[in-house]
mmCIF file of C-alpha atoms in Angstrom:
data_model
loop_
_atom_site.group_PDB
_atom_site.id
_atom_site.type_symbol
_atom_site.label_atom_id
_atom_site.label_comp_id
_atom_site.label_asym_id
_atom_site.label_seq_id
_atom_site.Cartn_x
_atom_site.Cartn_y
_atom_site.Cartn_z
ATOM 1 C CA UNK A 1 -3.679 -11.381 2.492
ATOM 2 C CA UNK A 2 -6.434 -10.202 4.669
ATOM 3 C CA UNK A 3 -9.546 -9.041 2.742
ATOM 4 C CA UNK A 4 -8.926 -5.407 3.044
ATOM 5 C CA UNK A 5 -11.343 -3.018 1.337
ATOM 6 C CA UNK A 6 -10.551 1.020 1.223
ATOM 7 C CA UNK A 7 -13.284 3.084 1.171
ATOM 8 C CA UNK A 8 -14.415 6.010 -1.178
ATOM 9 C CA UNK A 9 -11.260 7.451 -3.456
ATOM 10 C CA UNK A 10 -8.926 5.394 -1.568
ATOM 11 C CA UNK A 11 -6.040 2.826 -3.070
ATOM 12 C CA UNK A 12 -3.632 0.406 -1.537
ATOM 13 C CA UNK A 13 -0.342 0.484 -2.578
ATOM 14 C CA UNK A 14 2.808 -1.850 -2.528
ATOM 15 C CA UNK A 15 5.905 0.055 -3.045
ATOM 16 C CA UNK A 16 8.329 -1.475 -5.953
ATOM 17 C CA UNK A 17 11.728 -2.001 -4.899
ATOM 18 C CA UNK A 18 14.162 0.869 -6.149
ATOM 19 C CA UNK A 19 17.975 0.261 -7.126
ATOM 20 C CA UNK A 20 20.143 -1.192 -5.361
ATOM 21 C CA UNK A 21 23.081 0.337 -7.327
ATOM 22 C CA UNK A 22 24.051 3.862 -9.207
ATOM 23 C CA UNK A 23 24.718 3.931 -12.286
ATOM 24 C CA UNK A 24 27.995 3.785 -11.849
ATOM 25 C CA UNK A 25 28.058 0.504 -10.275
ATOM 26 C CA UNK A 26 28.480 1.679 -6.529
ATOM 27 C CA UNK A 27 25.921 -0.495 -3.991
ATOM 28 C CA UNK A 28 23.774 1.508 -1.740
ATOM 29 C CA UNK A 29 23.179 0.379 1.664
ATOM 30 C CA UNK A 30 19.770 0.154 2.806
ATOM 31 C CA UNK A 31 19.946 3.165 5.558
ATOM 32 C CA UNK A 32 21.132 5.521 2.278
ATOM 33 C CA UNK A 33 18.387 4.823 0.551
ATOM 34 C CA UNK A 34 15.161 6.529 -0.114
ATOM 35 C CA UNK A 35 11.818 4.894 -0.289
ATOM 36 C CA UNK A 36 10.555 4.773 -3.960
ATOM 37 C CA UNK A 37 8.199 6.411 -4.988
ATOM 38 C CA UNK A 38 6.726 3.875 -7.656
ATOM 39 C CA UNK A 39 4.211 0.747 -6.600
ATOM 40 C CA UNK A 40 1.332 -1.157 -7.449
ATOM 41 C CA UNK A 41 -1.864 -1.082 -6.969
ATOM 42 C CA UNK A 42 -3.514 -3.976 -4.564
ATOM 43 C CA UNK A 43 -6.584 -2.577 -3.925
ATOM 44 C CA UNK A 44 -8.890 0.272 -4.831
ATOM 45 C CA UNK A 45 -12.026 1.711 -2.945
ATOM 46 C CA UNK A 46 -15.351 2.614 -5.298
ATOM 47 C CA UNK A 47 -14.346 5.998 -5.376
ATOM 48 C CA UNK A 48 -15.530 8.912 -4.228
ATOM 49 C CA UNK A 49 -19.102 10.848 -4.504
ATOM 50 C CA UNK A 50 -19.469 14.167 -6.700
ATOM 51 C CA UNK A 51 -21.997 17.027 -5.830
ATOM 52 C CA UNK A 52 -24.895 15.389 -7.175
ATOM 53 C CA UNK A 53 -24.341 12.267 -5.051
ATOM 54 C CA UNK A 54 -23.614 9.806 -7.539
ATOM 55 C CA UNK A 55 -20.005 7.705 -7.628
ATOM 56 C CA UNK A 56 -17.582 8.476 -9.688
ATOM 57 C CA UNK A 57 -15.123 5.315 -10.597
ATOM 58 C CA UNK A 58 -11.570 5.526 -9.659
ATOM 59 C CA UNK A 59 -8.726 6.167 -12.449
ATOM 60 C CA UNK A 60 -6.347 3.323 -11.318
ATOM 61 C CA UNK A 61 -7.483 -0.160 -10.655
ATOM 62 C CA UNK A 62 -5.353 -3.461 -8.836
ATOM 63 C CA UNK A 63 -2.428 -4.417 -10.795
ATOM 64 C CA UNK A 64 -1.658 -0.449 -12.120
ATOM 65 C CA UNK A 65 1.884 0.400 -12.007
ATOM 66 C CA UNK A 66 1.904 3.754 -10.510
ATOM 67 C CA UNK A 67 4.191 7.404 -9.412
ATOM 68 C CA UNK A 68 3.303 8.759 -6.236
ATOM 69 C CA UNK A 69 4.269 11.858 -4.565
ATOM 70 C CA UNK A 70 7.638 11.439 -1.862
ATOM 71 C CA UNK A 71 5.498 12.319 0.941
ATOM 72 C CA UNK A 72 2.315 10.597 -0.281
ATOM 73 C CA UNK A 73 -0.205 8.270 1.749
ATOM 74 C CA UNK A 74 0.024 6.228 5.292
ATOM 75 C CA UNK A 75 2.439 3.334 6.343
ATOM 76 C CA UNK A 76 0.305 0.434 7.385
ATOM 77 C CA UNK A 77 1.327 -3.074 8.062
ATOM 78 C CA UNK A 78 -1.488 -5.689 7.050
ATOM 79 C CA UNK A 79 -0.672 -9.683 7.642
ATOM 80 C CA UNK A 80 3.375 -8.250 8.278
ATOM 81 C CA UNK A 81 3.321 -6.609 4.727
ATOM 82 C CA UNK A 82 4.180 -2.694 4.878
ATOM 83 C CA UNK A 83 1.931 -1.218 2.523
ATOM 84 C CA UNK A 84 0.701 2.247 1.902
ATOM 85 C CA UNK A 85 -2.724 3.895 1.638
ATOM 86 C CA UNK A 86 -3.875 7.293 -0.032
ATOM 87 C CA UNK A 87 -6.283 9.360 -1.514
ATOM 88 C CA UNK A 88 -5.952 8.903 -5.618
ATOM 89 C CA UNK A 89 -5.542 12.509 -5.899
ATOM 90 C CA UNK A 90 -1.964 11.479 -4.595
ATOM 91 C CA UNK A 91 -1.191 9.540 -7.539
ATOM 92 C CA UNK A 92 0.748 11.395 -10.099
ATOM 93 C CA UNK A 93 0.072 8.987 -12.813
ATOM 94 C CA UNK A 94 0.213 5.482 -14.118
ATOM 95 C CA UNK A 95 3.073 3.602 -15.622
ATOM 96 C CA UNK A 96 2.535 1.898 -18.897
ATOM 97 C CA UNK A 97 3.971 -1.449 -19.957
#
C-alpha cells in the first residue's frame, strides 16, 4: 500500500465484510446489501491538539477492530483499495477479541 499518513484525529479504515446470508439461510445479493458498518483500523493520524496546544493521542490504533456510525467518514480509493477515512469522534467503539 501507498504510505498514507492522516493527519490530526484522523483514522483509516477498511470495512469488514458483512454476511452474505440471513439467518435463515437465504443469500443476499450484493445490490441488497448494506455496507457494514464494522472495519479495521490501517492507519491512525497523531491526533488532535487540545486548548493548551499540546497532542492528545488517539483512542484506536492500526489493527483495532472497530463500529462506526452508517453514515460515517469518506470513500477513498488508495492503490485500487476502497477504504474509508474519518474523524475518531465517528467511531462508536472498539471490538474486543
Amino acid at each position: 500500500m501507498t504510505k498514507f499518513r492522516p493527519l490530526h484525529d484522523r483514522v483509516v479504515v477498511r470495512r469488514l465484510e458483512g454476511e452474505l446470508k440471513t439467518a435463515g439461510g437465504i443469500i443476499i445479493p450484493d445490490t441488497a446489501k448494506e455496507k457494514p458498518m464494522e472495519g479495521e483500523v490501517v492507519a491512525a493520524g497523531p491526533g488532535a491538539r487540545n486548548e493548551q496546544g499540546q497532542i492528545v493521542a488517539l483512542d484506536v490504533k492500526a489493527g483495532d477492530r472497530i463500529l462506526f456510525g452508517k453514515w460515517s467518514g469518506t470513500e477513498v480509493k488508495i492503490d485500487g483499495e476502497e477504504l474509508l477515512i474519518m474523524k475518531e469522534s465517528d467511531i462508536l467503539g472498539v471490538i474486543s477479541a
